[in-house]
PDB file of C-alpha atoms and ligand atoms in Angstrom:
ATOM      1  CA  UNK A   1       0.000   0.000   0.000  1.00  0.00           C
ATOM      2  CA  UNK A   2       1.205   3.511  -0.858  1.00  0.00           C
ATOM      3  CA  UNK A   3       2.024   5.592   2.236  1.00  0.00           C
ATOM      4  CA  UNK A   4      -0.520   8.410   2.700  1.00  0.00           C
ATOM      5  CA  UNK A   5       0.709  11.815   1.610  1.00  0.00           C
ATOM      6  CA  UNK A   6       1.149  14.355   4.367  1.00  0.00           C
ATOM      7  CA  UNK A   7      -0.297  17.863   4.621  1.00  0.00           C
ATOM      8  CA  UNK A   8       0.399  21.202   6.273  1.00  0.00           C
ATOM      9  CA  UNK A   9      -2.683  22.861   7.764  1.00  0.00           C
ATOM     10  CA  UNK A  10      -2.679  26.670   7.860  1.00  0.00           C
ATOM     11  CA  UNK A  11      -5.278  28.760   9.719  1.00  0.00           C
ATOM     12  CA  UNK A  12      -5.866  32.296   8.467  1.00  0.00           C
ATOM     13  CA  UNK A  13      -4.768  31.280   4.984  1.00  0.00           C
ATOM     14  CA  UNK A  14      -6.969  33.772   3.124  1.00  0.00           C
ATOM     15  CA  UNK A  15      -4.742  36.773   3.787  1.00  0.00           C
ATOM     16  CA  UNK A  16      -1.388  38.123   4.982  1.00  0.00           C
ATOM     17  CA  UNK A  17       1.068  35.794   6.691  1.00  0.00           C
ATOM     18  CA  UNK A  18      -1.080  32.671   6.294  1.00  0.00           C
ATOM     19  CA  UNK A  19      -1.569  33.252   2.588  1.00  0.00           C
ATOM     20  CA  UNK A  20       2.133  33.964   1.988  1.00  0.00           C
ATOM     21  CA  UNK A  21       3.015  30.815   3.930  1.00  0.00           C
ATOM     22  CA  UNK A  22       0.723  28.753   1.709  1.00  0.00           C
ATOM     23  CA  UNK A  23       2.458  30.164  -1.390  1.00  0.00           C
ATOM     24  CA  UNK A  24       5.927  29.517   0.111  1.00  0.00           C
ATOM     25  CA  UNK A  25       5.120  25.946   1.161  1.00  0.00           C
ATOM     26  CA  UNK A  26       3.523  25.103  -2.183  1.00  0.00           C
ATOM     27  CA  UNK A  27       6.860  26.016  -3.790  1.00  0.00           C
ATOM     28  CA  UNK A  28       8.379  23.347  -1.531  1.00  0.00           C
ATOM     29  CA  UNK A  29       5.742  20.932  -2.868  1.00  0.00           C
ATOM     30  CA  UNK A  30       3.861  20.676   0.403  1.00  0.00           C
ATOM     31  CA  UNK A  31       0.219  19.605   0.251  1.00  0.00           C
ATOM     32  CA  UNK A  32      -1.969  22.099   2.030  1.00  0.00           C
ATOM     33  CA  UNK A  33      -5.162  22.363   4.042  1.00  0.00           C
ATOM     34  CA  UNK A  34      -6.260  25.989   4.047  1.00  0.00           C
ATOM     35  CA  UNK A  35      -8.595  27.369   6.711  1.00  0.00           C
ATOM     36  CA  UNK A  36     -10.294  30.794   6.934  1.00  0.00           C
ATOM     37  CA  UNK A  37     -13.818  32.241   6.725  1.00  0.00           C
ATOM     38  CA  UNK A  38     -13.652  33.850   3.262  1.00  0.00           C
ATOM     39  CA  UNK A  39     -14.231  31.010   0.823  1.00  0.00           C
ATOM     40  CA  UNK A  40     -13.709  33.237  -2.261  1.00  0.00           C
ATOM     41  CA  UNK A  41     -10.226  34.221  -1.085  1.00  0.00           C
ATOM     42  CA  UNK A  42      -9.325  30.589  -0.421  1.00  0.00           C
ATOM     43  CA  UNK A  43     -10.611  29.573  -3.859  1.00  0.00           C
ATOM     44  CA  UNK A  44      -8.557  32.327  -5.533  1.00  0.00           C
ATOM     45  CA  UNK A  45      -5.472  31.102  -3.666  1.00  0.00           C
ATOM     46  CA  UNK A  46      -6.166  27.520  -4.681  1.00  0.00           C
ATOM     47  CA  UNK A  47      -6.231  28.652  -8.319  1.00  0.00           C
ATOM     48  CA  UNK A  48      -2.961  30.544  -7.895  1.00  0.00           C
ATOM     49  CA  UNK A  49      -1.310  27.432  -6.436  1.00  0.00           C
ATOM     50  CA  UNK A  50      -2.404  25.129  -9.292  1.00  0.00           C
ATOM     51  CA  UNK A  51       0.893  25.390 -11.244  1.00  0.00           C
ATOM     52  CA  UNK A  52       2.791  24.024  -8.228  1.00  0.00           C
ATOM     53  CA  UNK A  53       0.959  20.693  -8.633  1.00  0.00           C
ATOM     54  CA  UNK A  54       0.357  20.206  -4.908  1.00  0.00           C
ATOM     55  CA  UNK A  55      -2.884  19.014  -3.325  1.00  0.00           C
ATOM     56  CA  UNK A  56      -4.909  21.839  -1.845  1.00  0.00           C
ATOM     57  CA  UNK A  57      -7.861  21.177   0.447  1.00  0.00           C
ATOM     58  CA  UNK A  58     -10.071  24.128   1.389  1.00  0.00           C
ATOM     59  CA  UNK A  59     -11.818  24.209   4.749  1.00  0.00           C
ATOM     60  CA  UNK A  60     -13.764  27.475   4.928  1.00  0.00           C
ATOM     61  CA  UNK A  61     -14.903  27.923   8.513  1.00  0.00           C
ATOM     62  CA  UNK A  62     -15.144  30.311  11.418  1.00  0.00           C
ATOM     63  CA  UNK A  63     -12.615  29.257  14.032  1.00  0.00           C
ATOM     64  CA  UNK A  64     -14.951  30.575  16.727  1.00  0.00           C
ATOM     65  CA  UNK A  65     -17.400  27.809  15.810  1.00  0.00           C
ATOM     66  CA  UNK A  66     -16.055  25.171  18.165  1.00  0.00           C
ATOM     67  CA  UNK A  67     -18.235  22.368  16.817  1.00  0.00           C
ATOM     68  CA  UNK A  68     -17.198  23.049  13.204  1.00  0.00           C
ATOM     69  CA  UNK A  69     -13.543  23.194  14.241  1.00  0.00           C
ATOM     70  CA  UNK A  70     -13.743  19.880  16.095  1.00  0.00           C
ATOM     71  CA  UNK A  71     -15.568  18.310  13.155  1.00  0.00           C
ATOM     72  CA  UNK A  72     -12.853  19.471  10.764  1.00  0.00           C
ATOM     73  CA  UNK A  73     -10.043  17.965  12.850  1.00  0.00           C
ATOM     74  CA  UNK A  74     -12.033  14.732  13.268  1.00  0.00           C
ATOM     75  CA  UNK A  75     -12.446  14.482   9.518  1.00  0.00           C
ATOM     76  CA  UNK A  76      -8.724  14.877   8.834  1.00  0.00           C
ATOM     77  CA  UNK A  77      -7.920  11.211   9.347  1.00  0.00           C
ATOM     78  CA  UNK A  78      -6.986  10.691   5.687  1.00  0.00           C
ATOM     79  CA  UNK A  79      -4.746  13.746   5.795  1.00  0.00           C
ATOM     80  CA  UNK A  80      -1.723  13.041   8.013  1.00  0.00           C
ATOM     81  CA  UNK A  81      -0.580  16.423   9.284  1.00  0.00           C
ATOM     82  CA  UNK A  82       3.159  16.993   9.153  1.00  0.00           C
ATOM     83  CA  UNK A  83       2.654  20.545  10.448  1.00  0.00           C
ATOM     84  CA  UNK A  84       0.015  22.951  11.686  1.00  0.00           C
ATOM     85  CA  UNK A  85       0.537  26.691  11.261  1.00  0.00           C
ATOM     86  CA  UNK A  86      -1.703  28.184  13.963  1.00  0.00           C
ATOM     87  CA  UNK A  87      -1.743  31.670  12.503  1.00  0.00           C
ATOM     88  CA  UNK A  88      -5.226  33.239  12.532  1.00  0.00           C
ATOM     89  CA  UNK A  89      -5.380  36.130  14.965  1.00  0.00           C
ATOM     90  CA  UNK A  90      -6.264  39.784  15.189  1.00  0.00           C
ATOM     91  CA  UNK A  91      -6.082  43.054  17.059  1.00  0.00           C
ATOM     92  CA  UNK A  92      -9.221  45.145  17.485  1.00  0.00           C
ATOM     93  CA  UNK A  93      -8.985  48.816  18.347  1.00  0.00           C
ATOM     94  CA  UNK A  94      -6.191  50.908  19.818  1.00  0.00           C
ATOM     95  CA  UNK A  95      -7.796  52.333  22.942  1.00  0.00           C
ATOM     96  CA  UNK A  96      -6.830  52.706  26.589  1.00  0.00           C
ATOM     97  CA  UNK A  97      -7.901  49.645  28.526  1.00  0.00           C
ATOM     98  CA  UNK A  98     -10.800  51.416  30.250  1.00  0.00           C
ATOM     99  CA  UNK A  99     -12.090  52.941  26.999  1.00  0.00           C
ATOM    100  CA  UNK A 100     -11.954  49.850  24.767  1.00  0.00           C
ATOM    101  CA  UNK A 101     -15.297  48.383  23.711  1.00  0.00           C
ATOM    102  CA  UNK A 102     -16.372  45.066  25.158  1.00  0.00           C
ATOM    103  CA  UNK A 103     -16.847  43.800  21.626  1.00  0.00           C
ATOM    104  CA  UNK A 104     -13.225  44.502  20.724  1.00  0.00           C
ATOM    105  CA  UNK A 105     -11.846  42.947  23.896  1.00  0.00           C
ATOM    106  CA  UNK A 106     -13.993  39.842  23.597  1.00  0.00           C
ATOM    107  CA  UNK A 107     -13.238  39.507  19.859  1.00  0.00           C
ATOM    108  CA  UNK A 108      -9.501  39.297  20.544  1.00  0.00           C
ATOM    109  CA  UNK A 109      -9.942  36.907  23.462  1.00  0.00           C
ATOM    110  CA  UNK A 110     -12.238  34.626  21.448  1.00  0.00           C
ATOM    111  CA  UNK A 111      -9.889  34.308  18.469  1.00  0.00           C
ATOM    112  CA  UNK A 112      -6.372  34.788  19.885  1.00  0.00           C
ATOM    113  CA  UNK A 113      -6.928  32.804  23.075  1.00  0.00           C
ATOM    114  CA  UNK A 114      -9.925  30.452  22.843  1.00  0.00           C
ATOM    115  CA  UNK A 115      -9.757  29.442  19.170  1.00  0.00           C
ATOM    116  CA  UNK A 116      -5.947  29.523  19.186  1.00  0.00           C
ATOM    117  CA  UNK A 117      -5.830  27.105  22.147  1.00  0.00           C
ATOM    118  CA  UNK A 118      -8.512  24.883  20.613  1.00  0.00           C
ATOM    119  CA  UNK A 119      -6.387  24.542  17.448  1.00  0.00           C
ATOM    120  CA  UNK A 120      -3.366  23.595  19.589  1.00  0.00           C
ATOM    121  CA  UNK A 121      -5.350  20.952  21.488  1.00  0.00           C
ATOM    122  CA  UNK A 122      -6.999  19.469  18.402  1.00  0.00           C
ATOM    123  CA  UNK A 123      -3.669  19.374  16.536  1.00  0.00           C
ATOM    124  CA  UNK A 124      -1.766  17.442  19.191  1.00  0.00           C
ATOM    125  CA  UNK A 125      -3.249  13.955  18.569  1.00  0.00           C
ATOM    126  CA  UNK A 126      -2.552  14.343  14.827  1.00  0.00           C
ATOM    127  CA  UNK A 127       0.986  15.613  15.372  1.00  0.00           C
ATOM    128  CA  UNK A 128       1.756  12.843  17.870  1.00  0.00           C
ATOM    129  CA  UNK A 129       1.070  10.317  15.122  1.00  0.00           C
ATOM    130  CA  UNK A 130       3.335  12.021  12.591  1.00  0.00           C
ATOM    131  CA  UNK A 131       5.912  13.470  15.027  1.00  0.00           C
ATOM    132  CA  UNK A 132       4.919  16.687  13.363  1.00  0.00           C
ATOM    133  CA  UNK A 133       5.534  20.382  13.865  1.00  0.00           C
ATOM    134  CA  UNK A 134       3.310  22.962  15.550  1.00  0.00           C
ATOM    135  CA  UNK A 135       4.064  26.539  14.516  1.00  0.00           C
ATOM    136  CA  UNK A 136       2.224  29.182  16.529  1.00  0.00           C
ATOM    137  CA  UNK A 137       2.175  32.777  15.355  1.00  0.00           C
ATOM    138  CA  UNK A 138       2.681  35.147  18.263  1.00  0.00           C
ATOM    139  CA  UNK A 139       3.940  38.712  18.048  1.00  0.00           C
ATOM    140  CA  UNK A 140       6.463  41.009  19.655  1.00  0.00           C
ATOM    141  CA  UNK A 141       3.299  42.108  21.502  1.00  0.00           C
ATOM    142  CA  UNK A 142       3.683  38.785  23.343  1.00  0.00           C
ATOM    143  CA  UNK A 143       7.073  39.851  24.646  1.00  0.00           C
ATOM    144  CA  UNK A 144       6.280  43.422  25.724  1.00  0.00           C
ATOM    145  CA  UNK A 145       3.292  45.649  26.543  1.00  0.00           C
ATOM    146  CA  UNK A 146       2.505  48.834  24.641  1.00  0.00           C
ATOM    147  CA  UNK A 147       0.219  51.761  25.270  1.00  0.00           C
ATOM    148  CA  UNK A 148      -3.427  51.247  24.275  1.00  0.00           C
ATOM    149  CA  UNK A 149      -2.811  47.631  23.394  1.00  0.00           C
ATOM    150  CA  UNK A 150      -2.995  45.807  26.723  1.00  0.00           C
ATOM    151  CA  UNK A 151      -5.549  43.186  25.731  1.00  0.00           C
ATOM    152  CA  UNK A 152      -3.969  42.362  22.375  1.00  0.00           C
ATOM    153  CA  UNK A 153      -0.594  42.127  24.160  1.00  0.00           C
ATOM    154  CA  UNK A 154      -2.253  39.945  26.805  1.00  0.00           C
ATOM    155  CA  UNK A 155      -3.566  37.530  24.193  1.00  0.00           C
ATOM    156  CA  UNK A 156      -0.124  37.273  22.591  1.00  0.00           C
ATOM    157  CA  UNK A 157       1.489  36.732  26.018  1.00  0.00           C
ATOM    158  CA  UNK A 158      -0.940  33.826  26.285  1.00  0.00           C
ATOM    159  CA  UNK A 159       0.354  32.484  22.956  1.00  0.00           C
ATOM    160  CA  UNK A 160       3.911  32.827  24.312  1.00  0.00           C
ATOM    161  CA  UNK A 161       2.969  30.894  27.475  1.00  0.00           C
ATOM    162  CA  UNK A 162       1.277  28.088  25.540  1.00  0.00           C
ATOM    163  CA  UNK A 163       4.328  27.713  23.322  1.00  0.00           C
ATOM    164  CA  UNK A 164       6.567  27.216  26.331  1.00  0.00           C
ATOM    165  CA  UNK A 165       4.031  24.991  28.093  1.00  0.00           C
ATOM    166  CA  UNK A 166       3.489  22.822  25.025  1.00  0.00           C
ATOM    167  CA  UNK A 167       7.233  22.277  24.692  1.00  0.00           C
ATOM    168  CA  UNK A 168       7.442  21.201  28.327  1.00  0.00           C
ATOM    169  CA  UNK A 169       4.346  18.991  28.351  1.00  0.00           C
ATOM    170  CA  UNK A 170       4.981  17.379  24.943  1.00  0.00           C
ATOM    171  CA  UNK A 171       8.640  16.647  25.620  1.00  0.00           C
ATOM    172  CA  UNK A 172       9.490  13.179  24.341  1.00  0.00           C
ATOM    173  CA  UNK A 173       6.563  13.085  21.894  1.00  0.00           C
ATOM    174  CA  UNK A 174       8.743  14.110  18.949  1.00  0.00           C
ATOM    175  CA  UNK A 175       6.501  17.124  18.276  1.00  0.00           C
ATOM    176  CA  UNK A 176       8.399  20.317  17.551  1.00  0.00           C
ATOM    177  CA  UNK A 177       6.847  23.586  18.761  1.00  0.00           C
ATOM    178  CA  UNK A 178       7.951  26.864  17.200  1.00  0.00           C
ATOM    179  CA  UNK A 179       6.832  30.386  18.038  1.00  0.00           C
ATOM    180  CA  UNK A 180       7.124  33.090  15.393  1.00  0.00           C
ATOM    181  CA  UNK A 181       7.007  36.618  16.812  1.00  0.00           C
ATOM    182  CA  UNK A 182       6.847  39.313  14.130  1.00  0.00           C
ATOM    183  CA  UNK A 183       6.964  43.079  14.467  1.00  0.00           C
ATOM    184  CA  UNK A 184       4.961  45.207  12.006  1.00  0.00           C
ATOM    185  CA  UNK A 185       3.936  43.292   8.887  1.00  0.00           C
ATOM    186  CA  UNK A 186       2.022  45.012   6.095  1.00  0.00           C
ATOM    187  CA  UNK A 187      -1.097  42.815   5.846  1.00  0.00           C
ATOM    188  CA  UNK A 188      -4.831  43.305   6.442  1.00  0.00           C
ATOM    189  CA  UNK A 189      -3.996  43.292  10.170  1.00  0.00           C
ATOM    190  CA  UNK A 190      -4.251  47.076  10.641  1.00  0.00           C
ATOM    191  CA  UNK A 191      -7.374  47.437   8.479  1.00  0.00           C
ATOM    192  CA  UNK A 192      -9.002  44.870  10.759  1.00  0.00           C
ATOM    193  CA  UNK A 193      -7.636  46.599  13.878  1.00  0.00           C
ATOM    194  CA  UNK A 194      -9.062  49.963  12.782  1.00  0.00           C
ATOM    195  CA  UNK A 195     -12.403  48.455  11.723  1.00  0.00           C
ATOM    196  CA  UNK A 196     -11.936  49.126   8.005  1.00  0.00           C
ATOM    197  CA  UNK A 197     -10.400  52.614   8.303  1.00  0.00           C
ATOM    198  CA  UNK A 198      -7.778  52.233   5.549  1.00  0.00           C
ATOM    199  CA  UNK A 199      -6.288  55.717   6.124  1.00  0.00           C
ATOM    200  CA  UNK A 200      -5.463  54.929   9.757  1.00  0.00           C
ATOM    201  CA  UNK A 201      -4.218  51.501   8.737  1.00  0.00           C
ATOM    202  CA  UNK A 202      -1.892  52.935   6.067  1.00  0.00           C
ATOM    203  CA  UNK A 203      -0.255  55.231   8.620  1.00  0.00           C
ATOM    204  CA  UNK A 204       0.999  52.234  10.596  1.00  0.00           C
ATOM    205  CA  UNK A 205       3.343  51.376   7.722  1.00  0.00           C
ATOM    206  CA  UNK A 206       4.324  54.895   6.618  1.00  0.00           C
ATOM    207  CA  UNK A 207       7.863  56.308   6.572  1.00  0.00           C
ATOM    208  CA  UNK A 208       9.730  52.991   6.764  1.00  0.00           C
ATOM    209  CA  UNK A 209       9.720  49.582   5.152  1.00  0.00           C
ATOM    210  CA  UNK A 210       7.632  47.195   7.252  1.00  0.00           C
ATOM    211  CA  UNK A 211       7.971  43.443   7.022  1.00  0.00           C
ATOM    212  CA  UNK A 212       6.139  41.837   4.133  1.00  0.00           C
ATOM    213  CA  UNK A 213       4.092  38.701   4.737  1.00  0.00           C
ATOM    214  CA  UNK A 214       6.626  36.821   2.585  1.00  0.00           C
ATOM    215  CA  UNK A 215       9.418  37.674   5.067  1.00  0.00           C
ATOM    216  CA  UNK A 216       7.506  35.930   7.834  1.00  0.00           C
ATOM    217  CA  UNK A 217       6.619  33.012   5.554  1.00  0.00           C
ATOM    218  CA  UNK A 218      10.342  32.575   4.901  1.00  0.00           C
ATOM    219  CA  UNK A 219      11.020  32.427   8.658  1.00  0.00           C
ATOM    220  CA  UNK A 220       8.292  29.801   9.020  1.00  0.00           C
ATOM    221  CA  UNK A 221       9.820  27.752   6.223  1.00  0.00           C
ATOM    222  CA  UNK A 222      13.240  28.028   7.888  1.00  0.00           C
ATOM    223  CA  UNK A 223      11.848  26.510  11.091  1.00  0.00           C
ATOM    224  CA  UNK A 224       9.935  23.793   9.222  1.00  0.00           C
ATOM    225  CA  UNK A 225      12.872  22.802   7.064  1.00  0.00           C
ATOM    226  CA  UNK A 226      15.392  22.090   9.840  1.00  0.00           C
ATOM    227  CA  UNK A 227      16.238  18.409  10.397  1.00  0.00           C
ATOM    228  CA  UNK A 228      13.869  16.502  12.719  1.00  0.00           C
ATOM    229  CA  UNK A 229      16.275  16.706  15.683  1.00  0.00           C
ATOM    230  CA  UNK A 230      16.411  20.534  15.527  1.00  0.00           C
ATOM    231  CA  UNK A 231      13.635  22.615  17.059  1.00  0.00           C
ATOM    232  CA  UNK A 232      13.697  26.355  16.472  1.00  0.00           C
ATOM    233  CA  UNK A 233      11.868  27.436  19.617  1.00  0.00           C
ATOM    234  CA  UNK A 234      11.335  31.059  18.740  1.00  0.00           C
ATOM    235  CA  UNK A 235      11.957  33.493  15.923  1.00  0.00           C
ATOM    236  CA  UNK A 236      11.608  37.215  16.611  1.00  0.00           C
ATOM    237  CA  UNK A 237      11.502  39.021  13.281  1.00  0.00           C
ATOM    238  CA  UNK A 238      11.060  42.784  12.926  1.00  0.00           C
ATOM    239  CA  UNK A 239      11.627  45.439  10.272  1.00  0.00           C
ATOM    240  CA  UNK A 240      15.136  46.913  10.442  1.00  0.00           C
ATOM    241  CA  UNK A 241      13.473  50.254  11.232  1.00  0.00           C
ATOM    242  CA  UNK A 242      11.732  48.829  14.310  1.00  0.00           C
ATOM    243  CA  UNK A 243      13.034  47.796  17.732  1.00  0.00           C
ATOM    244  CA  UNK A 244       9.978  47.571  19.985  1.00  0.00           C
ATOM    245  CA  UNK A 245       6.331  48.047  18.995  1.00  0.00           C
ATOM    246  CA  UNK A 246       6.449  51.797  19.621  1.00  0.00           C
ATOM    247  CA  UNK A 247      10.009  52.493  18.500  1.00  0.00           C
ATOM    248  CA  UNK A 248      10.111  52.939  14.730  1.00  0.00           C
ATOM    249  CA  UNK A 249      12.537  55.089  12.721  1.00  0.00           C
ATOM    250  CA  UNK A 250      10.151  56.824  10.308  1.00  0.00           C
ATOM    251  CA  UNK A 251      11.395  59.131   7.567  1.00  0.00           C
ATOM    252  CA  UNK A 252       9.428  62.332   6.945  1.00  0.00           C
ATOM    253  CA  UNK A 253       7.826  62.247   3.479  1.00  0.00           C
TER     254      UNK A 253
HETATM  255  P1  NAP B   1      -4.518  39.327   8.287  1.00  0.00           P
HETATM  256  O1  NAP B   1      -3.970  39.676   6.959  1.00  0.00           O
HETATM  257  O2  NAP B   1      -5.657  40.136   8.833  1.00  0.00           O
HETATM  258  O3  NAP B   1      -4.891  37.770   8.319  1.00  0.00           O
HETATM  259  C1  NAP B   1      -5.651  37.210   9.356  1.00  0.00           C
HETATM  260  C2  NAP B   1      -6.188  35.855   8.908  1.00  0.00           C
HETATM  261  O4  NAP B   1      -6.962  35.291   9.984  1.00  0.00           O
HETATM  262  C3  NAP B   1      -7.104  35.975   7.703  1.00  0.00           C
HETATM  263  O5  NAP B   1      -6.821  34.915   6.815  1.00  0.00           O
HETATM  264  C4  NAP B   1      -8.495  35.795   8.299  1.00  0.00           C
HETATM  265  O6  NAP B   1      -9.340  35.164   7.342  1.00  0.00           O
HETATM  266  C5  NAP B   1      -8.195  34.833   9.458  1.00  0.00           C
HETATM  267  N1  NAP B   1      -9.256  34.893  10.460  1.00  0.00           N
HETATM  268  C6  NAP B   1      -9.629  35.952  11.223  1.00  0.00           C
HETATM  269  N2  NAP B   1     -10.662  35.632  11.995  1.00  0.00           N
HETATM  270  C7  NAP B   1     -10.991  34.335  11.711  1.00  0.00           C
HETATM  271  C8  NAP B   1     -11.982  33.443  12.167  1.00  0.00           C
HETATM  272  N3  NAP B   1     -12.882  33.803  13.090  1.00  0.00           N
HETATM  273  N4  NAP B   1     -12.030  32.196  11.640  1.00  0.00           N
HETATM  274  C9  NAP B   1     -11.139  31.819  10.701  1.00  0.00           C
HETATM  275  N5  NAP B   1     -10.159  32.616  10.239  1.00  0.00           N
HETATM  276  C10 NAP B   1     -10.082  33.857  10.736  1.00  0.00           C
HETATM  277  O7  NAP B   1      -3.380  39.459   9.403  1.00  0.00           O
HETATM  278  P2  NAP B   1      -1.886  38.860   9.506  1.00  0.00           P
HETATM  279  O8  NAP B   1      -0.979  39.997   9.777  1.00  0.00           O
HETATM  280  O9  NAP B   1      -1.567  37.933   8.401  1.00  0.00           O
HETATM  281  O10 NAP B   1      -2.055  38.071  10.870  1.00  0.00           O
HETATM  282  C11 NAP B   1      -1.683  36.719  11.040  1.00  0.00           C
HETATM  283  C12 NAP B   1      -1.148  36.515  12.454  1.00  0.00           C
HETATM  284  O11 NAP B   1       0.036  37.303  12.627  1.00  0.00           O
HETATM  285  C13 NAP B   1      -2.105  36.944  13.565  1.00  0.00           C
HETATM  286  O12 NAP B   1      -2.060  35.992  14.600  1.00  0.00           O
HETATM  287  C14 NAP B   1      -1.524  38.268  14.059  1.00  0.00           C
HETATM  288  O13 NAP B   1      -1.833  38.529  15.394  1.00  0.00           O
HETATM  289  C15 NAP B   1      -0.036  37.992  13.859  1.00  0.00           C
HETATM  290  N6  NAP B   1       0.817  39.198  13.771  1.00  0.00           N
HETATM  291  C16 NAP B   1       0.606  40.141  12.806  1.00  0.00           C
HETATM  292  C17 NAP B   1       1.423  41.270  12.779  1.00  0.00           C
HETATM  293  C18 NAP B   1       1.242  42.354  11.762  1.00  0.00           C
HETATM  294  O14 NAP B   1       1.816  43.448  11.954  1.00  0.00           O
HETATM  295  N7  NAP B   1       0.534  42.132  10.673  1.00  0.00           N
HETATM  296  C19 NAP B   1       2.465  41.409  13.706  1.00  0.00           C
HETATM  297  C20 NAP B   1       2.653  40.407  14.655  1.00  0.00           C
HETATM  298  C21 NAP B   1       1.831  39.301  14.677  1.00  0.00           C
HETATM  299  P3  NAP B   1     -10.896  35.439   7.133  1.00  0.00           P
HETATM  300  O15 NAP B   1     -11.143  36.888   7.399  1.00  0.00           O
HETATM  301  O16 NAP B   1     -11.116  35.031   5.711  1.00  0.00           O
HETATM  302  O17 NAP B   1     -11.559  34.528   8.112  1.00  0.00           O
END
């Protein structure tokens, strides 16, 4: 019997870092399972990946729908997972803690903590079978706290804690756990944060060259492509013009 082909599952594959990672991994001939809510974006990506000749499975779903998420992982038995890129996440608003809307705070907690953790937990049984690789996308916001961003930073500190905890608790399982912590990346992230205000979003990336999603995808591929006995625990990747979240060398235009 032919051995079953393995797959890399990517959450948040319809945009930004997740999308760029799908493109990068397809170039390495990795079969992909792509997860996000916007089916049309996933279908467009599938089309774009056709020339690479890899298998692409689309799983359009809302990660906040716990039942749908569990069903998807249960149905993945024919798709051995060599890696899971737990990437979907978001910031909502840029307000002082006591002025932020409940909706924004809860939205970040639901996706960046609850759904993120659920993906980790549902991935583990699959990755135990394959001695696979769990790549969690954190942020430099998980390593520091910045003004008017306490809850987003809190959710990314949670991601940081789970990365360390997973490495401790899964020791001996053969599963590798990698945390990728980017600084500013020019994606839909800021448009989402500012609730569709593209002018505000543009300003985040003005006066310097931010990271591009492809830069982060390259870092993810670096971690994935090390030999099995090498685990890259953490990659912190920022634009050259950035040190911390608030410290950016912007040029006047
Ligand atoms: P992005 O372009 O906004 O992509 C976010 C992805 O998450 C999209 O594919 C979106 O797809 C998906 N998503 C959001 N809510 C979802 C839900 N409920 N169910 C399923 N999928 C959902 O942002 P990005 O910059 O690539 O962000 C990716 C990760 O990088 C996030 O964890 C973010 O916190 C982290 N990060 C970003 C930056 C940055 O500056 N951009 C810096 C550090 C860390 P749909 O809308 O189609 O569902």
